[in-house]
Amino acid sequence: MVAYARLDLRRQLRDRMAMFFIVGLPTFMYLVFGLGSDDAVGSGNVAMYIMISMACYGAVTATTGIAGSAATEQMMGWGRQLGLTPMRPLAFVAAKAALAMVAAAMPVTLIFAIGAVTGARGAWSDWVLGAAIVWLGSALFALYGLAVSLVFRGANAAGIASGFIVIMAFLGGLFTPMSGVMLDIGRFTPLYGYAALARYPLTDGWLPIGGHDPLWLPIANVAAWTVIFSLLAMWGVRRSRART
């Protein structure tokens, strides 16, 4: 399993387009929007707020893409090839999960490191808890990538899952703060709860352009979408088995 995970990680790293969206794009966006933003937000500044948001985007892009590709590989026959080897399905899933979390750690580490040397400010707990929630919470979107790929099926399923991430990032307030009706809609989207929870140690729930989210709201959002994606994934697996 370890050897397979290493081989798959090398293959993912050679995919320059994937690495651009996982690491390059969120890092670039932090530098454009966060660099020099020293206005106060919660216990830190705007740069810290944007840094966490962009780390969220990079992490979920990684876990979504890798989990989606795992589902696609299974449906396109790679699972049958693995069946001829000593590697069991559980080991395959574990290897993909480990790979997804390793890949998610890359943008989190890089963006937080750049933020630390370019003026992002916050309490030590904002840094530690923010990074931990961004990294661990991105596992939800591995489940999302798996669910979407199983539901849509086909070679383009992983690309569809990744494309929806961009839309959800806008609705979730990762790229720009929202207010009014858009904020009300955004609160029901998957990325909103995840990002709001990651920023909670910094903001204590206060929004940069007014308003407040109680802690239960992002927790309920993440819990609800975990259930939804789990049910979709299970339905996709059953439908896939019914066709074979």
Coordinates of N, CA and C in Angstrom, one line a residue, residues 11-225:
R11 N 2.9 10.5 -9.5 CA 2.1 10.7 -10.7 C 1.3 12.0 -10.6
Q12 N 0.7 12.2 -9.4 CA -0.1 13.4 -9.2 C 0.8 14.7 -9.3
L13 N 2.0 14.6 -8.7 CA 2.9 15.7 -8.7 C 3.4 16.0 -10.1
R14 N 3.4 15.1 -11.0 CA 3.8 15.3 -12.4 C 2.7 16.0 -13.2
D15 N 1.5 15.9 -12.7 CA 0.4 16.5 -13.3 C 0.4 18.0 -13.1
R16 N 1.0 18.8 -13.9 CA 1.3 20.2 -13.7 C 0.0 21.0 -13.6
M17 N -1.0 20.7 -14.4 CA -2.2 21.5 -14.3 C -2.9 21.3 -13.0
A18 N -2.9 20.0 -12.5 CA -3.5 19.7 -11.2 C -2.8 20.5 -10.1
M19 N -1.5 20.5 -10.1 CA -0.7 21.1 -9.1 C -0.9 22.6 -9.1
F20 N -1.1 23.2 -10.3 CA -1.4 24.6 -10.4 C -2.6 25.0 -9.7
F21 N -3.7 24.2 -9.8 CA -5.0 24.5 -9.2 C -4.9 24.2 -7.7
I22 N -4.1 23.2 -7.3 CA -4.0 22.8 -5.9 C -3.1 23.8 -5.1
V23 N -2.0 24.2 -5.7 CA -1.0 25.0 -4.9 C -0.8 26.4 -5.6
G24 N -0.6 26.4 -6.9 CA -0.3 27.7 -7.5 C -1.4 28.7 -7.5
L25 N -2.6 28.4 -7.9 CA -3.7 29.3 -7.9 C -4.0 29.9 -6.6
P26 N -4.3 29.1 -5.5 CA -4.6 29.7 -4.2 C -3.5 30.6 -3.6
T27 N -2.2 30.1 -3.9 CA -1.1 30.9 -3.4 C -1.0 32.3 -4.1
F28 N -1.2 32.3 -5.5 CA -1.3 33.5 -6.2 C -2.4 34.4 -5.8
M29 N -3.6 33.9 -5.5 CA -4.7 34.7 -5.1 C -4.5 35.3 -3.7
Y30 N -3.8 34.5 -2.8 CA -3.4 35.1 -1.5 C -2.5 36.3 -1.7
L31 N -1.5 36.1 -2.6 CA -0.5 37.2 -2.8 C -1.2 38.5 -3.4
V32 N -2.2 38.2 -4.2 CA -2.9 39.4 -4.9 C -3.8 40.1 -3.9
F33 N -4.6 39.3 -3.2 CA -5.6 39.9 -2.3 C -5.2 40.1 -0.9
G34 N -4.3 39.3 -0.4 CA -3.9 39.3 1.0 C -2.7 40.1 1.4
L35 N -1.8 40.2 0.4 CA -0.5 40.8 0.7 C -0.7 42.3 1.1
G36 N -0.2 42.7 2.2 CA -0.3 44.1 2.7 C -1.7 44.5 3.3
S37 N -2.6 43.5 3.4 CA -3.9 43.8 4.0 C -3.9 43.7 5.5
D38 N -3.6 44.9 6.1 CA -3.4 44.9 7.6 C -4.5 45.4 8.4
D39 N -5.7 45.6 7.8 CA -6.9 46.0 8.5 C -7.3 44.9 9.5
A40 N -7.8 45.3 10.7 CA -8.1 44.4 11.7 C -9.3 43.5 11.4
V41 N -9.2 42.2 11.6 CA -10.3 41.3 11.6 C -10.2 40.3 12.8
G42 N -11.1 40.4 13.7 CA -11.1 39.5 14.8 C -9.8 39.7 15.6
S43 N -9.1 38.7 15.9 CA -7.9 38.8 16.7 C -6.6 38.9 15.8
G44 N -6.9 39.1 14.5 CA -5.8 39.2 13.5 C -6.0 40.3 12.5
N45 N -5.7 40.1 11.3 CA -5.9 41.0 10.2 C -6.5 40.4 9.0
V46 N -6.8 41.2 8.0 CA -7.4 40.8 6.8 C -6.5 39.7 6.0
A47 N -5.2 40.0 6.1 CA -4.3 39.0 5.4 C -4.4 37.6 6.0
M48 N -4.6 37.5 7.3 CA -4.8 36.2 7.9 C -6.1 35.6 7.5
Y49 N -7.2 36.4 7.4 CA -8.5 35.9 7.0 C -8.4 35.4 5.5
I50 N -7.8 36.1 4.6 CA -7.6 35.7 3.3 C -6.7 34.4 3.1
M51 N -5.7 34.4 3.9 CA -4.8 33.3 3.9 C -5.5 32.0 4.3
I52 N -6.3 32.0 5.3 CA -7.1 30.8 5.7 C -8.1 30.4 4.6
S53 N -8.7 31.4 4.0 CA -9.7 31.1 2.9 C -9.0 30.5 1.7
M54 N -7.8 31.0 1.3 CA -7.1 30.4 0.1 C -6.5 29.0 0.5
A55 N -6.1 28.8 1.7 CA -5.7 27.5 2.1 C -6.8 26.5 2.0
C56 N -8.0 26.9 2.4 CA -9.2 26.1 2.3 C -9.4 25.7 0.8
Y57 N -9.3 26.7 0.0 CA -9.6 26.4 -1.5 C -8.5 25.4 -2.0
G58 N -7.3 25.6 -1.7 CA -6.3 24.7 -2.2 C -6.4 23.3 -1.6
A59 N -6.8 23.2 -0.3 CA -6.9 21.9 0.3 C -8.1 21.1 -0.3
V60 N -9.2 21.7 -0.5 CA -10.4 21.0 -1.0 C -10.2 20.7 -2.5
T61 N -9.5 21.5 -3.2 CA -9.2 21.2 -4.6 C -8.4 19.9 -4.7
A62 N -7.4 19.7 -3.8 CA -6.6 18.5 -3.7 C -7.4 17.3 -3.4
T63 N -8.2 17.3 -2.3 CA -8.9 16.1 -1.9 C -10.0 15.8 -2.8
T64 N -10.7 16.8 -3.4 CA -11.8 16.5 -4.4 C -11.2 15.8 -5.6
G65 N -10.1 16.4 -6.2 CA -9.5 15.8 -7.4 C -9.0 14.4 -7.2
I66 N -8.4 14.1 -6.1 CA -7.8 12.8 -5.9 C -8.9 11.8 -5.6
A67 N -9.9 12.1 -4.8 CA -10.9 11.2 -4.5 C -11.8 10.9 -5.8
G68 N -12.0 12.0 -6.5 CA -12.7 11.8 -7.8 C -12.0 10.9 -8.8
S69 N -10.7 11.1 -8.8 CA -9.9 10.2 -9.7 C -9.9 8.8 -9.3
A70 N -10.0 8.5 -7.9 CA -10.1 7.2 -7.4 C -11.3 6.5 -7.8
A71 N -12.5 7.2 -7.8 CA -13.7 6.6 -8.2 C -13.7 6.4 -9.7
T72 N -13.1 7.3 -10.5 CA -13.1 7.1 -11.9 C -12.2 5.9 -12.3
E73 N -11.1 5.7 -11.6 CA -10.2 4.6 -11.8 C -10.9 3.3 -11.6
Q74 N -11.7 3.2 -10.5 CA -12.5 2.0 -10.2 C -13.5 1.7 -11.3
M75 N -14.2 2.7 -11.8 CA -15.2 2.5 -12.8 C -14.7 2.2 -14.2
M76 N -13.4 2.7 -14.4 CA -12.9 2.6 -15.8 C -12.0 1.3 -15.9
G77 N -12.1 0.4 -14.8 CA -11.4 -0.9 -14.9 C -10.1 -1.0 -14.1
W78 N -9.6 0.1 -13.5 CA -8.4 0.0 -12.7 C -8.6 -0.9 -11.5
G79 N -9.9 -0.9 -11.0 CA -10.2 -1.8 -9.9 C -10.0 -3.3 -10.2
R80 N -10.4 -3.6 -11.4 CA -10.2 -5.0 -11.8 C -8.7 -5.4 -12.0
Q81 N -7.9 -4.4 -12.4 CA -6.5 -4.6 -12.5 C -5.9 -4.8 -11.1
L82 N -6.3 -4.0 -10.2 CA -5.8 -4.2 -8.8 C -6.2 -5.5 -8.2
G83 N -7.4 -6.0 -8.7 CA -7.8 -7.3 -8.2 C -6.9 -8.4 -8.5
L84 N -6.0 -8.2 -9.5 CA -5.0 -9.3 -9.9 C -3.8 -9.2 -9.0
T85 N -3.7 -8.2 -8.2 CA -2.5 -8.0 -7.3 C -2.9 -8.3 -5.9
P86 N -1.9 -8.4 -5.0 CA -2.2 -8.6 -3.6 C -2.9 -7.5 -2.9
M87 N -3.0 -6.3 -3.5 CA -3.6 -5.1 -2.9 C -5.1 -5.3 -2.8
R88 N -5.7 -5.2 -1.6 CA -7.1 -5.3 -1.4 C -7.8 -4.0 -1.6
P89 N -9.1 -4.0 -1.8 CA -9.9 -2.7 -2.0 C -9.7 -1.8 -0.8
L90 N -9.7 -2.3 0.4 CA -9.6 -1.5 1.6 C -8.2 -0.8 1.5
A91 N -7.2 -1.5 1.1 CA -5.9 -0.9 1.0 C -5.8 0.2 0.0
F92 N -6.5 0.0 -1.1 CA -6.6 1.0 -2.2 C -7.3 2.2 -1.7
V93 N -8.4 2.1 -1.0 CA -9.1 3.3 -0.4 C -8.2 4.0 0.6
A94 N -7.5 3.2 1.4 CA -6.6 3.8 2.4 C -5.5 4.6 1.8
A95 N -4.9 4.0 0.7 CA -3.8 4.6 0.0 C -4.3 5.9 -0.6
K96 N -5.5 5.9 -1.3 CA -6.0 7.1 -1.9 C -6.3 8.2 -0.8
A97 N -6.9 7.8 0.3 CA -7.2 8.7 1.4 C -5.9 9.4 1.9
A98 N -4.9 8.5 2.1 CA -3.6 9.1 2.6 C -3.0 10.1 1.6
L99 N -3.1 9.7 0.3 CA -2.6 10.6 -0.8 C -3.3 11.9 -0.8
A100 N -4.7 11.8 -0.6 CA -5.5 13.1 -0.6 C -5.0 14.0 0.5
M101 N -4.8 13.4 1.7 CA -4.5 14.3 2.8 C -3.0 14.8 2.7
V102 N -2.1 14.0 2.1 CA -0.8 14.5 1.9 C -0.8 15.7 0.9
A103 N -1.6 15.5 -0.2 CA -1.7 16.6 -1.2 C -2.4 17.8 -0.6
A104 N -3.4 17.6 0.3 CA -4.0 18.8 0.9 C -3.1 19.5 1.9
A105 N -2.1 18.8 2.4 CA -1.2 19.5 3.4 C -0.3 20.5 2.6
M106 N 0.0 20.2 1.3 CA 0.9 21.1 0.6 C 0.4 22.5 0.5
P107 N -0.8 22.8 0.0 CA -1.2 24.2 -0.1 C -1.3 24.8 1.3
V108 N -1.8 24.1 2.3 CA -2.0 24.6 3.6 C -0.6 25.1 4.2
T109 N 0.4 24.2 4.0 CA 1.7 24.5 4.5 C 2.3 25.7 3.8
L110 N 2.2 25.7 2.5 CA 2.9 26.7 1.7 C 2.2 28.1 1.9
I111 N 0.9 28.1 1.9 CA 0.2 29.4 2.1 C 0.3 29.9 3.5
F112 N 0.3 29.1 4.5 CA 0.5 29.6 5.8 C 1.9 30.1 6.0
A113 N 2.9 29.4 5.4 CA 4.3 29.8 5.5 C 4.5 31.2 4.8
I114 N 3.9 31.4 3.6 CA 4.0 32.7 3.0 C 3.3 33.7 3.8
G115 N 2.1 33.4 4.3 CA 1.4 34.4 5.2 C 2.2 34.8 6.4
A116 N 3.0 33.9 7.0 CA 3.7 34.2 8.2 C 4.9 35.2 7.9
V117 N 5.4 35.2 6.6 CA 6.5 36.1 6.3 C 6.0 37.3 5.5
T118 N 4.7 37.4 5.3 CA 4.2 38.6 4.5 C 3.2 39.4 5.2
G119 N 3.1 39.2 6.6 CA 2.3 40.2 7.3 C 1.0 39.6 7.9
A120 N 0.6 38.4 7.7 CA -0.6 37.8 8.3 C -0.4 37.8 9.8
R121 N -1.4 38.3 10.5 CA -1.3 38.4 12.0 C -2.4 37.7 12.6
G122 N -2.2 37.0 13.7 CA -3.2 36.4 14.5 C -2.6 35.8 15.8
A123 N -3.4 35.4 16.7 CA -2.9 34.7 17.9 C -2.4 33.4 17.5
W124 N -1.5 32.8 18.4 CA -0.9 31.5 18.1 C -2.0 30.5 17.9
S125 N -3.1 30.6 18.6 CA -4.2 29.6 18.5 C -4.9 29.8 17.2
D126 N -4.9 31.0 16.6 CA -5.5 31.2 15.3 C -4.8 30.4 14.2
W127 N -3.4 30.4 14.4 CA -2.6 29.7 13.4 C -2.7 28.2 13.5
V128 N -2.6 27.7 14.8 CA -2.6 26.2 15.0 C -4.0 25.7 14.7
L129 N -5.1 26.2 15.3 CA -6.4 25.7 15.1 C -6.9 25.9 13.6
G130 N -6.5 27.1 13.1 CA -6.9 27.4 11.7 C -6.3 26.3 10.7
A131 N -5.0 26.1 10.8 CA -4.3 25.1 9.9 C -4.9 23.7 10.1
A132 N -5.1 23.3 11.4 CA -5.6 22.0 11.7 C -7.0 21.8 11.1
I133 N -7.9 22.8 11.2 CA -9.3 22.7 10.7 C -9.3 22.7 9.2
V134 N -8.4 23.5 8.6 CA -8.4 23.5 7.1 C -7.9 22.2 6.6
W135 N -6.9 21.6 7.2 CA -6.4 20.3 6.7 C -7.3 19.2 7.0
L136 N -7.8 19.0 8.2 CA -8.6 17.9 8.6 C -10.0 18.0 7.9
G137 N -10.5 19.3 7.9 CA -11.9 19.5 7.3 C -11.9 19.2 5.8
S138 N -10.8 19.3 5.1 CA -10.7 19.0 3.7 C -11.1 17.6 3.4
A139 N -11.1 16.7 4.4 CA -11.5 15.3 4.2 C -12.9 15.2 3.7
L140 N -13.8 16.2 4.2 CA -15.2 16.2 3.7 C -15.3 16.2 2.2
F141 N -14.3 16.9 1.6 CA -14.4 17.1 0.1 C -13.8 15.9 -0.6
A142 N -13.1 15.1 0.1 CA -12.7 13.8 -0.5 C -14.0 13.0 -0.7
L143 N -14.8 13.0 0.3 CA -16.1 12.4 0.3 C -17.0 13.0 -0.8
Y144 N -17.0 14.3 -0.9 CA -17.7 15.0 -2.0 C -17.2 14.5 -3.4
G145 N -15.9 14.5 -3.6 CA -15.3 14.1 -4.9 C -15.7 12.7 -5.2
L146 N -15.7 11.8 -4.2 CA -16.1 10.4 -4.4 C -17.6 10.3 -4.8
A147 N -18.4 11.1 -4.1 CA -19.9 11.0 -4.4 C -20.2 11.5 -5.7
V148 N -19.7 12.7 -6.1 CA -20.0 13.3 -7.4 C -19.5 12.3 -8.6
S149 N -18.3 11.8 -8.4 CA -17.7 10.9 -9.4 C -18.6 9.6 -9.6
L150 N -19.1 9.1 -8.5 CA -19.9 7.9 -8.6 C -21.3 8.2 -9.1
V151 N -21.8 9.4 -8.9 CA -23.1 9.7 -9.4 C -23.1 10.1 -10.9
F152 N -22.1 10.8 -11.3 CA -22.0 11.2 -12.7 C -21.3 10.2 -13.6
R153 N -20.4 9.4 -13.0 CA -19.7 8.4 -13.7 C -18.9 8.9 -15.0
G154 N -18.1 8.1 -15.6 CA -17.4 8.5 -16.8 C -16.1 9.2 -16.5
A155 N -15.3 9.4 -17.6 CA -13.9 9.9 -17.5 C -13.9 11.3 -17.0
N156 N -15.0 12.1 -17.3 CA -15.0 13.5 -16.9 C -15.6 13.8 -15.6
A157 N -15.9 12.8 -14.8 CA -16.6 13.0 -13.5 C -15.8 13.7 -12.5
A158 N -14.5 13.4 -12.4 CA -13.6 14.1 -11.5 C -13.5 15.6 -11.9
G159 N -13.5 15.9 -13.2 CA -13.4 17.3 -13.7 C -14.7 18.0 -13.3
I160 N -15.8 17.4 -13.4 CA -17.1 18.0 -13.0 C -17.1 18.3 -11.5
A161 N -16.6 17.4 -10.7 CA -16.5 17.6 -9.2 C -15.6 18.8 -8.9
S162 N -14.5 18.9 -9.6 CA -13.6 20.0 -9.4 C -14.2 21.4 -9.9
G163 N -14.9 21.3 -11.0 CA -15.5 22.5 -11.5 C -16.6 23.1 -10.5
F164 N -17.3 22.2 -9.9 CA -18.3 22.7 -8.9 C -17.6 23.3 -7.7
I165 N -16.4 23.0 -7.4 CA -15.7 23.6 -6.3 C -15.5 25.1 -6.5
V166 N -15.3 25.5 -7.7 CA -15.1 26.9 -8.0 C -16.4 27.7 -7.7
I167 N -17.5 27.1 -8.2 CA -18.8 27.7 -7.9 C -19.1 27.8 -6.4
M168 N -18.8 26.7 -5.7 CA -19.1 26.7 -4.3 C -18.1 27.6 -3.5
A169 N -16.9 27.8 -4.1 CA -16.0 28.8 -3.4 C -16.5 30.2 -3.4
F170 N -17.1 30.6 -4.6 CA -17.8 31.9 -4.6 C -18.9 32.0 -3.7
L171 N -19.8 31.0 -3.7 CA -21.0 31.0 -2.8 C -20.6 30.9 -1.4
G172 N -19.5 30.3 -1.1 CA -19.0 30.1 0.3 C -18.3 31.2 0.8
G173 N -18.0 32.3 0.0 CA -17.3 33.4 0.6 C -15.8 33.3 0.6
L174 N -15.2 32.4 -0.1 CA -13.8 32.2 -0.1 C -13.1 33.3 -0.8
F175 N -13.7 33.8 -1.9 CA -13.0 34.7 -2.8 C -13.4 36.2 -2.4
T176 N -14.6 36.4 -1.9 CA -15.0 37.7 -1.5 C -16.1 37.6 -0.5
P177 N -16.1 38.5 0.5 CA -17.2 38.5 1.5 C -18.5 38.8 0.9
M178 N -19.6 38.2 1.5 CA -20.9 38.4 1.0 C -21.8 39.0 2.0
S179 N -22.9 39.5 1.5 CA -23.9 40.1 2.4 C -25.3 39.9 1.8
G180 N -26.3 40.2 2.6 CA -27.7 40.1 2.1 C -28.1 38.7 1.6
V181 N -28.8 38.7 0.5 CA -29.4 37.4 0.0 C -28.3 36.4 -0.3
M182 N -27.2 36.9 -0.9 CA -26.1 36.0 -1.3 C -25.5 35.3 -0.1
L183 N -25.4 36.1 1.0 CA -24.9 35.5 2.3 C -25.9 34.5 2.8
D184 N -27.2 34.8 2.7 CA -28.2 33.8 3.2 C -28.1 32.5 2.4
I185 N -27.9 32.6 1.1 CA -27.8 31.4 0.2 C -26.5 30.7 0.5
G186 N -25.4 31.5 0.6 CA -24.1 30.9 0.9 C -24.0 30.1 2.1
R187 N -24.7 30.4 3.2 CA -24.7 29.7 4.4 C -25.1 28.2 4.3
F188 N -25.8 27.9 3.2 CA -26.3 26.6 3.0 C -25.4 25.7 2.1
T189 N -24.3 26.3 1.7 CA -23.4 25.6 0.8 C -22.2 25.0 1.5
P190 N -21.7 23.9 1.0 CA -20.7 23.1 1.7 C -19.4 23.9 2.1
L191 N -18.9 24.7 1.2 CA -17.6 25.4 1.5 C -17.8 26.5 2.5
Y192 N -19.0 27.0 2.7 CA -19.2 28.1 3.6 C -19.0 27.6 5.1
G193 N -19.6 26.5 5.4 CA -19.5 25.9 6.8 C -18.0 25.6 7.1
Y194 N -17.4 24.9 6.1 CA -16.0 24.5 6.3 C -15.1 25.7 6.5
A195 N -15.2 26.7 5.6 CA -14.3 27.9 5.7 C -14.6 28.7 7.0
A196 N -15.9 28.8 7.3 CA -16.3 29.6 8.5 C -15.8 28.9 9.7
L197 N -15.8 27.6 9.8 CA -15.2 26.9 10.9 C -13.7 27.1 11.0
A198 N -13.0 27.0 9.9 CA -11.6 27.2 9.9 C -11.2 28.6 10.3
R199 N -12.1 29.6 10.0 CA -11.8 31.0 10.4 C -12.3 31.4 11.8
Y200 N -13.1 30.5 12.4 CA -13.7 30.8 13.6 C -12.7 31.2 14.8
P201 N -11.6 30.5 14.9 CA -10.6 30.9 15.9 C -10.2 32.3 15.7
L202 N -10.1 32.8 14.5 CA -9.7 34.2 14.2 C -10.8 35.2 14.4
T203 N -12.0 34.9 13.9 CA -13.0 35.8 13.9 C -14.1 35.7 15.0
D204 N -14.1 34.6 15.7 CA -15.1 34.3 16.6 C -16.5 34.4 16.0
G205 N -16.6 34.2 14.7 CA -17.9 34.2 14.0 C -18.3 35.5 13.5
W206 N -17.5 36.6 13.7 CA -17.9 37.9 13.2 C -17.5 38.0 11.7
L207 N -18.4 38.5 10.9 CA -18.1 38.6 9.5 C -17.5 39.9 9.1
P208 N -16.6 40.0 8.1 CA -15.8 41.2 7.9 C -16.7 42.4 7.4
I209 N -17.8 42.1 6.8 CA -18.7 43.3 6.4 C -20.0 43.3 7.2
G210 N -19.9 42.8 8.4 CA -21.1 42.9 9.3 C -21.9 41.6 9.4
G211 N -22.3 41.3 10.6 CA -23.1 40.1 10.8 C -22.2 39.1 11.7
H212 N -22.9 38.1 12.2 CA -22.2 37.1 13.0 C -22.8 35.7 12.8
D213 N -21.9 34.7 12.8 CA -22.3 33.3 12.7 C -22.1 32.7 14.1
P214 N -23.1 32.1 14.7 CA -22.8 31.4 16.0 C -22.1 30.1 15.6
L215 N -21.4 29.5 16.6 CA -20.5 28.4 16.3 C -21.3 27.2 15.8
W216 N -22.6 27.0 16.2 CA -23.4 25.9 15.8 C -23.6 25.9 14.3
L217 N -23.7 27.1 13.7 CA -24.0 27.1 12.3 C -23.0 26.4 11.4
P218 N -21.7 26.8 11.4 CA -20.8 26.0 10.6 C -20.6 24.6 11.0
I219 N -20.8 24.2 12.3 CA -20.7 22.8 12.7 C -21.9 22.1 12.1
A220 N -23.1 22.7 12.1 CA -24.3 22.0 11.6 C -24.2 21.9 10.1
N221 N -23.6 22.9 9.4 CA -23.4 22.9 8.0 C -22.5 21.7 7.6
V222 N -21.3 21.6 8.3 CA -20.4 20.5 7.9 C -21.0 19.1 8.2
A223 N -21.7 19.0 9.3 CA -22.3 17.7 9.7 C -23.4 17.3 8.7
A224 N -24.2 18.3 8.2 CA -25.3 18.0 7.3 C -24.7 17.6 5.9
W225 N -23.7 18.3 5.5 CA -23.1 17.9 4.2 C -22.3 16.6 4.2

